[in-house]
Amino acid sequence: MVALVDTHVHVNFPELATDLAAVRQRWQAQGVIRLVHSCVTPDEFGTLQAIAERCPEVAIAVGLHPLSTAGFWQAAVGDRIAELAQSDRRVVAIGETGLDFYKATNQEEQIAAFTRQIEIAQALDLPLIVH
Ligand SMILES: [Zn+2]
């Protein structure tokens, strides 16, 4: 069996998190040996750490999804992302971030959040997960 790495999962979403043990069995059965858990908002970070505790093959990203920026983006959020990224050795990427002008129209907030997360990724020498 080919060993697989899933570079983008959100197993904290309720439809998966409520059955995490079975979800994990399915990824293991398919040969997935490593996963990167993407992040919608930094508020998820504790939950992502708990998943990584249960499933050591899960690495963590921290960031702010473009569709979660509306009314939420501010410089302090960027500072928090940078702090969290440095707080846990399981963090392997910043994101997910990016721009989504199809589903949302808050272009200025999205651009500010994306720009800041690019800067954080560069400063910490981490990959960036782009939506
Ligand atoms: Zn995603």
PDB file of N, CA and C in Angstrom, residues 70-108:
ATOM      1  N   ALA A  70     -14.677  38.288   8.263  1.00  0.00           N
ATOM      2  CA  ALA A  70     -15.667  39.369   8.339  1.00  0.00           C
ATOM      3  C   ALA A  70     -15.986  39.721   9.787  1.00  0.00           C
ATOM      4  N   GLY A  71     -15.655  40.930  10.166  1.00  0.00           N
ATOM      5  CA  GLY A  71     -15.931  41.402  11.515  1.00  0.00           C
ATOM      6  C   GLY A  71     -15.024  40.808  12.565  1.00  0.00           C
ATOM      7  N   PHE A  72     -14.061  40.024  12.170  1.00  0.00           N
ATOM      8  CA  PHE A  72     -13.203  39.318  13.116  1.00  0.00           C
ATOM      9  C   PHE A  72     -11.747  39.729  12.972  1.00  0.00           C
ATOM     10  N   TRP A  73     -11.368  40.151  11.760  1.00  0.00           N
ATOM     11  CA  TRP A  73      -9.967  40.448  11.542  1.00  0.00           C
ATOM     12  C   TRP A  73      -9.535  41.716  12.268  1.00  0.00           C
ATOM     13  N   GLN A  74      -8.420  41.628  12.981  1.00  0.00           N
ATOM     14  CA  GLN A  74      -7.742  42.798  13.537  1.00  0.00           C
ATOM     15  C   GLN A  74      -6.298  42.380  13.782  1.00  0.00           C
ATOM     16  N   ALA A  75      -5.439  43.363  13.975  1.00  0.00           N
ATOM     17  CA  ALA A  75      -4.009  43.061  14.107  1.00  0.00           C
ATOM     18  C   ALA A  75      -3.755  42.079  15.241  1.00  0.00           C
ATOM     19  N   ALA A  76      -4.525  42.186  16.320  1.00  0.00           N
ATOM     20  CA  ALA A  76      -4.318  41.285  17.462  1.00  0.00           C
ATOM     21  C   ALA A  76      -4.537  39.830  17.078  1.00  0.00           C
ATOM     22  N   VAL A  77      -5.403  39.584  16.126  1.00  0.00           N
ATOM     23  CA  VAL A  77      -5.628  38.204  15.673  1.00  0.00           C
ATOM     24  C   VAL A  77      -4.358  37.680  15.002  1.00  0.00           C
ATOM     25  N   GLY A  78      -3.714  38.538  14.230  1.00  0.00           N
ATOM     26  CA  GLY A  78      -2.455  38.143  13.618  1.00  0.00           C
ATOM     27  C   GLY A  78      -1.394  37.849  14.665  1.00  0.00           C
ATOM     28  N   ASP A  79      -1.340  38.697  15.694  1.00  0.00           N
ATOM     29  CA  ASP A  79      -0.366  38.458  16.770  1.00  0.00           C
ATOM     30  C   ASP A  79      -0.634  37.107  17.440  1.00  0.00           C
ATOM     31  N   ARG A  80      -1.914  36.810  17.632  1.00  0.00           N
ATOM     32  CA  ARG A  80      -2.269  35.543  18.286  1.00  0.00           C
ATOM     33  C   ARG A  80      -1.873  34.347  17.419  1.00  0.00           C
ATOM     34  N   ILE A  81      -2.107  34.456  16.118  1.00  0.00           N
ATOM     35  CA  ILE A  81      -1.703  33.377  15.211  1.00  0.00           C
ATOM     36  C   ILE A  81      -0.196  33.144  15.317  1.00  0.00           C
ATOM     37  N   ALA A  82       0.568  34.233  15.328  1.00  0.00           N
ATOM     38  CA  ALA A  82       2.032  34.107  15.427  1.00  0.00           C
ATOM     39  C   ALA A  82       2.434  33.466  16.750  1.00  0.00           C
ATOM     40  N   GLU A  83       1.783  33.871  17.836  1.00  0.00           N
ATOM     41  CA  GLU A  83       2.103  33.295  19.156  1.00  0.00           C
ATOM     42  C   GLU A  83       1.778  31.803  19.196  1.00  0.00           C
ATOM     43  N   LEU A  84       0.587  31.451  18.727  1.00  0.00           N
ATOM     44  CA  LEU A  84       0.182  30.046  18.754  1.00  0.00           C
ATOM     45  C   LEU A  84       1.106  29.196  17.887  1.00  0.00           C
ATOM     46  N   ALA A  85       1.497  29.756  16.752  1.00  0.00           N
ATOM     47  CA  ALA A  85       2.367  28.993  15.843  1.00  0.00           C
ATOM     48  C   ALA A  85       3.689  28.637  16.508  1.00  0.00           C
ATOM     49  N   GLN A  86       4.136  29.498  17.409  1.00  0.00           N
ATOM     50  CA  GLN A  86       5.420  29.257  18.084  1.00  0.00           C
ATOM     51  C   GLN A  86       5.256  28.497  19.395  1.00  0.00           C
ATOM     52  N   SER A  87       4.012  28.251  19.791  1.00  0.00           N
ATOM     53  CA  SER A  87       3.752  27.671  21.111  1.00  0.00           C
ATOM     54  C   SER A  87       3.753  26.140  21.100  1.00  0.00           C
ATOM     55  N   ASP A  88       3.722  25.535  19.930  1.00  0.00           N
ATOM     56  CA  ASP A  88       3.523  24.089  19.869  1.00  0.00           C
ATOM     57  C   ASP A  88       4.342  23.534  18.707  1.00  0.00           C
ATOM     58  N   ARG A  89       5.202  22.561  18.999  1.00  0.00           N
ATOM     59  CA  ARG A  89       6.080  22.008  17.967  1.00  0.00           C
ATOM     60  C   ARG A  89       5.305  21.260  16.892  1.00  0.00           C
ATOM     61  N   ARG A  90       4.039  20.957  17.142  1.00  0.00           N
ATOM     62  CA  ARG A  90       3.245  20.251  16.129  1.00  0.00           C
ATOM     63  C   ARG A  90       2.719  21.181  15.038  1.00  0.00           C
ATOM     64  N   VAL A  91       2.916  22.493  15.205  1.00  0.00           N
ATOM     65  CA  VAL A  91       2.489  23.435  14.162  1.00  0.00           C
ATOM     66  C   VAL A  91       3.478  23.373  13.002  1.00  0.00           C
ATOM     67  N   VAL A  92       2.943  23.052  11.821  1.00  0.00           N
ATOM     68  CA  VAL A  92       3.798  22.891  10.639  1.00  0.00           C
ATOM     69  C   VAL A  92       3.447  23.859   9.508  1.00  0.00           C
ATOM     70  N   ALA A  93       2.412  24.699   9.723  1.00  0.00           N
ATOM     71  CA  ALA A  93       2.006  25.605   8.643  1.00  0.00           C
ATOM     72  C   ALA A  93       1.136  26.722   9.208  1.00  0.00           C
ATOM     73  N   ILE A  94       1.026  27.794   8.423  1.00  0.00           N
ATOM     74  CA  ILE A  94       0.109  28.901   8.716  1.00  0.00           C
ATOM     75  C   ILE A  94      -1.061  28.788   7.738  1.00  0.00           C
ATOM     76  N   GLY A  95      -2.275  28.853   8.275  1.00  0.00           N
ATOM     77  CA  GLY A  95      -3.457  28.818   7.416  1.00  0.00           C
ATOM     78  C   GLY A  95      -4.569  27.956   8.009  1.00  0.00           C
ATOM     79  N   GLU A  96      -5.731  27.970   7.436  1.00  0.00           N
ATOM     80  CA  GLU A  96      -5.679  28.349   6.055  1.00  0.00           C
ATOM     81  C   GLU A  96      -6.064  29.801   5.898  1.00  0.00           C
ATOM     82  N   THR A  97      -5.480  30.392   4.880  1.00  0.00           N
ATOM     83  CA  THR A  97      -5.700  31.787   4.594  1.00  0.00           C
ATOM     84  C   THR A  97      -5.924  31.931   3.086  1.00  0.00           C
ATOM     85  N   GLY A  98      -6.014  33.145   2.638  1.00  0.00           N
ATOM     86  CA  GLY A  98      -6.219  33.358   1.214  1.00  0.00           C
ATOM     87  C   GLY A  98      -7.297  34.397   0.979  1.00  0.00           C
ATOM     88  N   LEU A  99      -7.843  34.371  -0.228  1.00  0.00           N
ATOM     89  CA  LEU A  99      -8.863  35.335  -0.634  1.00  0.00           C
ATOM     90  C   LEU A  99     -10.038  34.575  -1.228  1.00  0.00           C
ATOM     91  N   ASP A 100     -11.240  34.965  -0.871  1.00  0.00           N
ATOM     92  CA  ASP A 100     -12.436  34.365  -1.452  1.00  0.00           C
ATOM     93  C   ASP A 100     -13.454  35.468  -1.693  1.00  0.00           C
ATOM     94  N   PHE A 101     -13.392  36.035  -2.882  1.00  0.00           N
ATOM     95  CA  PHE A 101     -14.300  37.132  -3.236  1.00  0.00           C
ATOM     96  C   PHE A 101     -15.544  36.599  -3.943  1.00  0.00           C
ATOM     97  N   TYR A 102     -15.610  35.292  -4.084  1.00  0.00           N
ATOM     98  CA  TYR A 102     -16.801  34.684  -4.684  1.00  0.00           C
ATOM     99  C   TYR A 102     -17.900  34.545  -3.640  1.00  0.00           C
ATOM    100  N   LYS A 103     -17.510  34.059  -2.457  1.00  0.00           N
ATOM    101  CA  LYS A 103     -18.498  33.822  -1.414  1.00  0.00           C
ATOM    102  C   LYS A 103     -18.631  34.988  -0.448  1.00  0.00           C
ATOM    103  N   ALA A 104     -17.690  35.951  -0.482  1.00  0.00           N
ATOM    104  CA  ALA A 104     -17.740  37.075   0.456  1.00  0.00           C
ATOM    105  C   ALA A 104     -17.186  38.325  -0.222  1.00  0.00           C
ATOM    106  N   THR A 105     -17.612  39.471   0.255  1.00  0.00           N
ATOM    107  CA  THR A 105     -17.237  40.726  -0.405  1.00  0.00           C
ATOM    108  C   THR A 105     -16.347  41.611   0.453  1.00  0.00           C
ATOM    109  N   ASN A 106     -15.927  41.140   1.632  1.00  0.00           N
ATOM    110  CA  ASN A 106     -15.095  41.967   2.517  1.00  0.00           C
ATOM    111  C   ASN A 106     -13.629  41.914   2.075  1.00  0.00           C
ATOM    112  N   GLN A 107     -13.381  42.486   0.898  1.00  0.00           N
ATOM    113  CA  GLN A 107     -12.061  42.335   0.290  1.00  0.00           C
ATOM    114  C   GLN A 107     -10.948  42.939   1.141  1.00  0.00           C
ATOM    115  N   GLU A 108     -11.194  44.103   1.739  1.00  0.00           N
ATOM    116  CA  GLU A 108     -10.111  44.755   2.494  1.00  0.00           C
ATOM    117  C   GLU A 108      -9.691  43.915   3.689  1.00  0.00           C
TER     118      GLU A 108
END
